[in-house]
XYZ file of C-alpha atoms in Angstrom:
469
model
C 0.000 0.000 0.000
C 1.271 3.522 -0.991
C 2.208 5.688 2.115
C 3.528 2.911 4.613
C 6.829 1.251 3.715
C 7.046 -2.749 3.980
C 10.385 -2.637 6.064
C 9.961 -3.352 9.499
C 13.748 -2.533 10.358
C 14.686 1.037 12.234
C 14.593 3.825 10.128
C 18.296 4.341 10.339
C 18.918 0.930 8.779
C 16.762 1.470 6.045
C 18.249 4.954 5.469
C 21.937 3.191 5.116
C 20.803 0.048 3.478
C 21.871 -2.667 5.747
C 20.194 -5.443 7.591
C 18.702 -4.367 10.987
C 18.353 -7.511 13.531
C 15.519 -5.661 14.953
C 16.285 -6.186 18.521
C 15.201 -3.726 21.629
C 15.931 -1.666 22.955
C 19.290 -1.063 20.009
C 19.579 -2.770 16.818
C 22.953 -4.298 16.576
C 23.647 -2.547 13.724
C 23.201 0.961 15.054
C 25.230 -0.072 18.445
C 28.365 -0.906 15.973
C 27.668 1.934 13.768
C 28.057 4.343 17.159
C 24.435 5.783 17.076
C 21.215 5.668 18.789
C 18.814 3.603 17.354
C 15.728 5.386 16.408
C 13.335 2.741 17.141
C 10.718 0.485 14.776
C 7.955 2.706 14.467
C 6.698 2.858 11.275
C 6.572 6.429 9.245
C 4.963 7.804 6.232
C 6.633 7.488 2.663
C 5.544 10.363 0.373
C 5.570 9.453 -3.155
C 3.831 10.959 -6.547
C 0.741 9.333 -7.257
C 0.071 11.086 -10.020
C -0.043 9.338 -13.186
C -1.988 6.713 -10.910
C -4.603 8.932 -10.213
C -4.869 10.521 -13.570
C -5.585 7.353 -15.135
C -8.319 6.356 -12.604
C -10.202 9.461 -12.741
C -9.522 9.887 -16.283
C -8.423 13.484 -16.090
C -7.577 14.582 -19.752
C -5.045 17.472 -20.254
C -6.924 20.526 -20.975
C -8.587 22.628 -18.293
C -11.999 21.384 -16.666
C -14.786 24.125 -17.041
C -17.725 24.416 -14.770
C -20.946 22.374 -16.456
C -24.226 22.093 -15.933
C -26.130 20.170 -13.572
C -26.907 17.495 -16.378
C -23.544 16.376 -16.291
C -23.480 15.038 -13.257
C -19.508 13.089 -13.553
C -17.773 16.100 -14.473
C -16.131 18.124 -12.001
C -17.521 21.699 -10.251
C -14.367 23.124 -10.708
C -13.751 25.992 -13.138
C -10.106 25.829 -13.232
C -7.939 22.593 -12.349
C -4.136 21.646 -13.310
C -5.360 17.947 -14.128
C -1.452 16.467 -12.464
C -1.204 18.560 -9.753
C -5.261 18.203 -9.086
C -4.832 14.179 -9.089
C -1.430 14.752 -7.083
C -3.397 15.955 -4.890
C -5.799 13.868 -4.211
C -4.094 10.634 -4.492
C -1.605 12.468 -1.504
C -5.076 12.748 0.619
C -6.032 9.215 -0.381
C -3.193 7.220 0.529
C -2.453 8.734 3.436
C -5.899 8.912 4.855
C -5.814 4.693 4.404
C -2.149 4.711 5.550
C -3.650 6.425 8.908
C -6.684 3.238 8.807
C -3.745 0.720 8.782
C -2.318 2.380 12.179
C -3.373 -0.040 15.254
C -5.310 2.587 16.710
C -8.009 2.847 13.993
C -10.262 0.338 14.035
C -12.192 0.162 10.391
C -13.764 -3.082 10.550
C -14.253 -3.477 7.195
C -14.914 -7.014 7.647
C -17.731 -6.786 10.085
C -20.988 -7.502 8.438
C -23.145 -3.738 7.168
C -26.713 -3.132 8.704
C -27.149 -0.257 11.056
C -28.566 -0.856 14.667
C -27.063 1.661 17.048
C -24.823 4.323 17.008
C -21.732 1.882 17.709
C -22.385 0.044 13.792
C -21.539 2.774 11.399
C -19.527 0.979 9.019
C -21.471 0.780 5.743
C -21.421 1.440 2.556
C -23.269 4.324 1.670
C -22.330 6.575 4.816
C -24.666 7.336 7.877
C -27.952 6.403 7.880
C -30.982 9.169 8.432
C -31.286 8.142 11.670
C -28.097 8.020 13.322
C -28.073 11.614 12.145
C -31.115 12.208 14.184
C -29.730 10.125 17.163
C -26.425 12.140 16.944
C -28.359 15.792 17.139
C -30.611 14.332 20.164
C -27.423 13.086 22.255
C -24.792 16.452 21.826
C -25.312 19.448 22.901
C -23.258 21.236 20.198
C -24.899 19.601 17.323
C -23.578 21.987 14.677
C -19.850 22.096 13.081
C -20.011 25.619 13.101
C -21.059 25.752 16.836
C -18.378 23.663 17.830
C -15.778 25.159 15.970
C -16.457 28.902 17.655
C -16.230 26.603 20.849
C -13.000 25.617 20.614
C -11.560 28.575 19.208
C -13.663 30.650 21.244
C -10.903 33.591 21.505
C -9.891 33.220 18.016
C -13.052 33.597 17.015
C -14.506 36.142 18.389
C -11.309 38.169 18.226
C -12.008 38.011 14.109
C -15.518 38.118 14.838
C -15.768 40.700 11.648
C -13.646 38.902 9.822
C -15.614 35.453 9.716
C -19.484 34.838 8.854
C -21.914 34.912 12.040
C -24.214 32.281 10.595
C -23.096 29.102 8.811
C -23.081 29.494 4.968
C -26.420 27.944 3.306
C -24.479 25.741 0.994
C -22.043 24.851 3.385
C -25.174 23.223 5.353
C -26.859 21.840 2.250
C -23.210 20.024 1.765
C -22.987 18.666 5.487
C -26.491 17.221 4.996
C -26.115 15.518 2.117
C -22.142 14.855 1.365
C -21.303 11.354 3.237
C -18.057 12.247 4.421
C -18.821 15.766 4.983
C -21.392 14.746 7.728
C -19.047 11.618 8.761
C -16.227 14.235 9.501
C -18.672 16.293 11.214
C -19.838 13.599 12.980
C -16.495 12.635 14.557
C -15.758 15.784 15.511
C -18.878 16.476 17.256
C -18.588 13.100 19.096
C -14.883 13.611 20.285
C -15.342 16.904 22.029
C -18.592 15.392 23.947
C -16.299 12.250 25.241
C -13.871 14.902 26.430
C -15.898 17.356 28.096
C -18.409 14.131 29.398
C -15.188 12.130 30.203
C -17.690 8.951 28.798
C -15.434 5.582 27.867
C -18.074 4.880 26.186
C -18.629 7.962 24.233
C -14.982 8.241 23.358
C -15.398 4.448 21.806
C -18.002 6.199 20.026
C -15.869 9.050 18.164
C -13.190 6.358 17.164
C -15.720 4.175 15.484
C -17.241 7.326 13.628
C -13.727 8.558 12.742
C -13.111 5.350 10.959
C -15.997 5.872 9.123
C -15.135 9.468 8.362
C -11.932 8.389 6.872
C -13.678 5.401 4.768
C -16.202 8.049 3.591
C -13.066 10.494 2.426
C -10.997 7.662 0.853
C -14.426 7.171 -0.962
C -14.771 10.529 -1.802
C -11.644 11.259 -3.382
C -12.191 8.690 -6.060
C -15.295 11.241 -6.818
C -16.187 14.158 -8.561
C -15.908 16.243 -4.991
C -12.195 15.233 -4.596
C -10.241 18.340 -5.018
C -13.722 20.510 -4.063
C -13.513 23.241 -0.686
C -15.963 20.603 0.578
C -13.225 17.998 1.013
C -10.831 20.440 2.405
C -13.168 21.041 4.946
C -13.777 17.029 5.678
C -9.850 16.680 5.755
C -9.610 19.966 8.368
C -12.110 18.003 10.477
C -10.277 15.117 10.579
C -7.333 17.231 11.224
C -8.492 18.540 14.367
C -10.219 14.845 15.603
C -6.505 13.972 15.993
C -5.464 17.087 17.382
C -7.969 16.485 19.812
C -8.116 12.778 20.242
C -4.343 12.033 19.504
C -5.108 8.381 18.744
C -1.277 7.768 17.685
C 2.179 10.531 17.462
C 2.064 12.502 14.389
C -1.228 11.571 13.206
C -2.673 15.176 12.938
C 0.185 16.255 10.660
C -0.999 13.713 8.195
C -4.325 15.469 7.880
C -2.561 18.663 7.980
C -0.797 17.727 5.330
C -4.048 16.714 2.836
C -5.445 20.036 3.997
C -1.464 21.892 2.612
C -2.191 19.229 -0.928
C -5.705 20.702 -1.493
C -5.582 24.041 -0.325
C -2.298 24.093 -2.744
C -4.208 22.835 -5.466
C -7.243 25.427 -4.965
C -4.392 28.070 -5.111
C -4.910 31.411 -3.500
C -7.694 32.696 -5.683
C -9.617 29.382 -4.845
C -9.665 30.988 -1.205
C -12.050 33.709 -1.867
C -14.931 32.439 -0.932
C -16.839 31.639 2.577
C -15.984 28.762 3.296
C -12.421 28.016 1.799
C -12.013 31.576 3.117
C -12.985 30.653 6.467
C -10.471 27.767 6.319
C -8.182 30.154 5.311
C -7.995 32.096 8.552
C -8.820 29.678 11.069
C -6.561 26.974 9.918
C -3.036 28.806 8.839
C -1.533 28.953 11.857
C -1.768 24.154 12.124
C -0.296 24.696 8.869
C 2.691 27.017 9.675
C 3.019 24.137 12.567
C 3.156 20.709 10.311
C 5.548 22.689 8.027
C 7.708 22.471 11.425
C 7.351 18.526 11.943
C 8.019 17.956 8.302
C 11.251 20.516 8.458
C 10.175 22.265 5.506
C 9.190 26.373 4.296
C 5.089 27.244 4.645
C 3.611 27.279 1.627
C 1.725 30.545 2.927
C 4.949 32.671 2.394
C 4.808 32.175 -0.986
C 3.774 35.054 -2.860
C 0.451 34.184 -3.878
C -0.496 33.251 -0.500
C 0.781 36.644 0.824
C -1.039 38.586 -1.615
C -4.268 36.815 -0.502
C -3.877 37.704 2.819
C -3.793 41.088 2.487
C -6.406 41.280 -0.278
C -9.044 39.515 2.394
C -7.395 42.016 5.188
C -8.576 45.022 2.842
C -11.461 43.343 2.084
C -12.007 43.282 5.548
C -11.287 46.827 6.858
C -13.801 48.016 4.323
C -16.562 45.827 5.401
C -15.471 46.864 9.245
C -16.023 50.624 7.767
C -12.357 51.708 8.376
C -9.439 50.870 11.432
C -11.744 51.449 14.914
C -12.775 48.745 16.986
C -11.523 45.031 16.770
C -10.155 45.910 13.016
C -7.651 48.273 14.377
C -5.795 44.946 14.761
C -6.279 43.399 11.486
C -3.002 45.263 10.313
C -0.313 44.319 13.140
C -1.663 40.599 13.104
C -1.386 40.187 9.319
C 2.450 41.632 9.758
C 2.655 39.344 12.846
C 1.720 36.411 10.422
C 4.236 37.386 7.602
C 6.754 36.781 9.981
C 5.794 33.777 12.109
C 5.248 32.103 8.489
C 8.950 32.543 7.642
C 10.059 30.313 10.848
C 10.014 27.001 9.444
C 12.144 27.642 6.824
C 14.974 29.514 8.655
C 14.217 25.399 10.669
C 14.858 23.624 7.789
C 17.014 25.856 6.188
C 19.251 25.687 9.691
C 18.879 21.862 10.045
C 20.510 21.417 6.815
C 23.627 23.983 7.884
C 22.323 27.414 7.315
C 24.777 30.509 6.253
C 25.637 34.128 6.705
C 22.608 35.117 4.651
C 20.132 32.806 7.203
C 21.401 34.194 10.176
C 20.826 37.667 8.846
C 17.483 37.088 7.632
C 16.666 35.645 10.876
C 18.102 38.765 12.912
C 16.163 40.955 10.468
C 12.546 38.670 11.072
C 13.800 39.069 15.147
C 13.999 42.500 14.906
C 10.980 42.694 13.479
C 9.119 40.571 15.662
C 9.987 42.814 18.460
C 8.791 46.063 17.240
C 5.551 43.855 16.643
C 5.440 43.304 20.318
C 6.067 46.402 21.195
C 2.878 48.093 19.395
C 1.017 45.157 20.540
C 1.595 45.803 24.299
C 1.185 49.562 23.334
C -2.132 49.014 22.202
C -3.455 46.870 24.940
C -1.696 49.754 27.314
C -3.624 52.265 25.798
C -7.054 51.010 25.203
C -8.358 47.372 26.863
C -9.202 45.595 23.930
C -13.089 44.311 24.056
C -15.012 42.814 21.949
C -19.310 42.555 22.168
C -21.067 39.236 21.901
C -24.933 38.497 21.846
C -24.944 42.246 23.124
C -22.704 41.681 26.161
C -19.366 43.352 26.462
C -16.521 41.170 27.572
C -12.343 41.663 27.543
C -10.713 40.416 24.149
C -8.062 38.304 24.551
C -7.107 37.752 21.019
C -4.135 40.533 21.337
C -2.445 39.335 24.268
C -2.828 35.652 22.992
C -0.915 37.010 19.550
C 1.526 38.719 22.005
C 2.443 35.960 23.709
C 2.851 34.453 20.155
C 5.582 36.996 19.193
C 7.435 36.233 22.431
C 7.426 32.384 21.948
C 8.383 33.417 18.243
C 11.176 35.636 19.241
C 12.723 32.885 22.142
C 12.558 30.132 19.046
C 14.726 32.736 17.031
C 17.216 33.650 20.439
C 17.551 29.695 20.926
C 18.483 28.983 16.792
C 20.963 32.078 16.711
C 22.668 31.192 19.854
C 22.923 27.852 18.138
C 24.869 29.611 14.970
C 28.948 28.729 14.651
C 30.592 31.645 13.569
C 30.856 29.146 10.287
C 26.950 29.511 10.071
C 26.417 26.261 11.181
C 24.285 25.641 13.577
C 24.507 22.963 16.728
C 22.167 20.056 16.665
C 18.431 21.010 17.466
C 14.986 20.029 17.690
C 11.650 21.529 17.654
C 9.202 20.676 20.877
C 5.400 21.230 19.332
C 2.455 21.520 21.655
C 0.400 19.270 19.254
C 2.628 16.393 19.878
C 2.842 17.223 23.414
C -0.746 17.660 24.042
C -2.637 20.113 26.607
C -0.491 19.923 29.605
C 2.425 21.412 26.981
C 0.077 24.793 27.139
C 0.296 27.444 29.969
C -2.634 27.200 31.308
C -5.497 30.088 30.739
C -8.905 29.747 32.207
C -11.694 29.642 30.001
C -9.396 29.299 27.089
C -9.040 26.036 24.774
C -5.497 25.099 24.058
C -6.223 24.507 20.545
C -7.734 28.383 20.922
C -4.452 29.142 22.134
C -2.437 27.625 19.625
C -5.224 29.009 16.673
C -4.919 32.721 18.357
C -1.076 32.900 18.297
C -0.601 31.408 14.703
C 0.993 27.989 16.429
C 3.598 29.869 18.120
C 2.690 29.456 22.208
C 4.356 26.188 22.733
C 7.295 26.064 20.229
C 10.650 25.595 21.916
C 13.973 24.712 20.545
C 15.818 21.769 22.005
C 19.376 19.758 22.231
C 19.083 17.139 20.140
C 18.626 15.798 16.331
């Protein structure tokens, strides 16, 4: 199966091409070789699908145009690169079903189909009409829009302007009546009610459903809605199930990762509408994090990207009617973000050995950072930033949550350059993420989600450079 690699030796055996003897807690072969054995877990192995794709989805070379509803096999999509498009999607594919071959997702494909409770939901055809109902009766949240301005609460309301106050029409029509829109949905939904119930059985519950969500994805990428904003928004779900649920290390990053493949494939002009848009500005600052695990540059610092993010700030201010109230931010967050999006590649860039033009650019980003801060903490000095909800007045903590962003940001950038040889080399290091630590990685704030916290500072509370490889 694409994505998982058939080798069952460490990883640094495989990487030098010898034998590993596979024993615990050292291989042999890394104990004569003089270094510590990485262990047998099994990784991902990235590879373009492509061609494979192409051919099963029969994606011819010129541009797919939008067509009418009688046409019901081609795709909604007015423009699409066919190889990057199926690229895309056979990414999203492969590693959804590499994540349903980990030991802690339990498809059950083999179980026999026929719905009884809410504890059989593997079938064919997604969730039955009445699990639907029995899923609305049994949460309290029983909307994904709900539940997403419940756990990033702060972030939220903070951009309050900035994001739709009612969920958009289609976007509901889709839920309803795409199988592994509602699946995802469904998941996510079920995970947050076994956490805040603390229910076994409940928690049981969202493992079985997010089985099924990833079944119904796998499914759906073999369709016409494979490269649509609809399954970017069933692969962000899924995204944040793991972030939540953390059923095995790294997981979330997978899902992160078909969220980078599609939203890459959209491009930036594919990002100007509600939803995708939405996406957009919740979601970047997971994605600046992934590009961290995987030791790579953001895609959002690319220019396209940047471009779009101040188009939708402008876009913004105007519909705010000017700079006053919670858009007198929009400006110094945007700059905050064009920053913070650089840091994983002065990572990478500094894993690999750096140079005298890194460690300039990253004194340059630094300094920049810090005159961030500084109007930041000006601006909560001089006015205390509030926001009004449902007609009550309450403090807004988006700004300080940002600041405390910059200051993580800044440390990361103080740890790497006291790292630098005067050769522009830089000593061994590691990056500590919160996602892979969990919630007890997260100061502490009352009231506030750590996922909110994490959302409201573009990634950067919980960051820290470390000794190590």
């Amino acid at each position: 199966m694409t994505g998982v690699p058939y080798s069952t030796g460490c990883s640094l055996c495989l990487a030098r091409r010898v034998k590993c003897d596979e024993a615990t807690p050292s291989c042999t072969q890394c104990l004569k070789y003089g270094r510590p054995c990485p262990g047998y877990t099994r990784t991902f192995r990235f590879q373009d699908e492509g061609p494979r794709l192409e051919r099963r989805h029969a994606l011819s070379a010129a541009p797919i145009t939008t067509t009418s509803s009688s046409s019901p096999r081609k795709r909604n999509i007015t423009t699409l690169n066919p190889a990057s498009g199926a690229a895309a999607a056979a990414d999203v594919h492969d590693h959804a079903l590499a994540l349903m071959h980990r030991g802690q997702v339990h498809a059950q494909q083999m179980q026999p189909h026929g719905p009884s409770n809410a504890g059989s939901l593997y079938c064919n055809s997604g969730l039955d009409a009445f699990l639907c109902h029995d899923m609305q009766a049994t949460l309290p949240i029983t909307d994904i829009n709900t539940l997403l301005r419940t756990i990033f609460h702060t972030h939220y309301h903070h951009n309050l302007f900035r994001l739709p106050h009612e969920p958009d029409a289609r976007q509901l029509r889709n839920i309803a009546n795409s199988p592994f829109q509602y699946a995802s949905t469904a998941c996510l939904l079920s995970i947050y009610q076994a956490q805040i119930s603390n229910d076994p059985t409940q928690l049981e519950t969202s493992r079985e459903l997010y089985a099924q969500a990833i079944r119904e994805v796998v499914s759906g990428l073999y369709g016409d809605a494979a490269l649509s904003v609809d399954m970017l928004s069933a692969t962000m779900n899924l995204a944040l199930y793991e972030m939540l649920a953390r059923t095995s290390p790294g997981a979330w990053v997978v899902h992160v990762e078909g969220v980078r493949r599609l939203m890459r494939n959209q491009g930036a002009e594919g990002h100007v509408g509600v939803l995708a848009r939405e996406i957009f500005l919740v979601f970047r600052g997971f994605l600046v994090l992934a590009a961290f695990e995987q030791r790579e540059k953001c895609f959002l610092e690319e220019e396209e990207w940047r471009a779009l993010r101040w188009r939708v700030a402008r876009e913004d201010l105007a519909r705010a009617g000017g700079g006053g109230g919670m858009a007198r931010w929009v400006d110094v967050e945007e700059r905050v973000f064009g920053e913070v999006v650089r840091l994983p590649g002065f990572v990478a860039a500094g894993g690999r050995g750096g140079g005298e033009r890194l460690g300039r650019e990253m004194g340059q980003t630094r300094q920049r950072l810090v005159q961030l801060g500084m109007e930041l903490r000006a601006g909560m000095e001089a006015e205390t930033p509030q926001i009004r909800v449902a007609g009550v007045t309450m403090p807004d903590r988006g700004p300080g949550l940002l600041l405390q962003g910059v200051e993580s940001a800044v440390a990361l950038l103080d740890r790497l350059l006291a790292r630098r040889h005067s050769d522009g080399r830089f000593r061994p290091f590691r990056l500590v993420c919160a996602l892979n630590e969990g919630p007890a990685a997260m100061p502490p704030i009352e009231g506030i989600t750590w996922l909110d916290q994490l959302a409201s500072s573009f990634g950067m509370i919980g960051v820290k450079v470390v000794d190590g490889q």
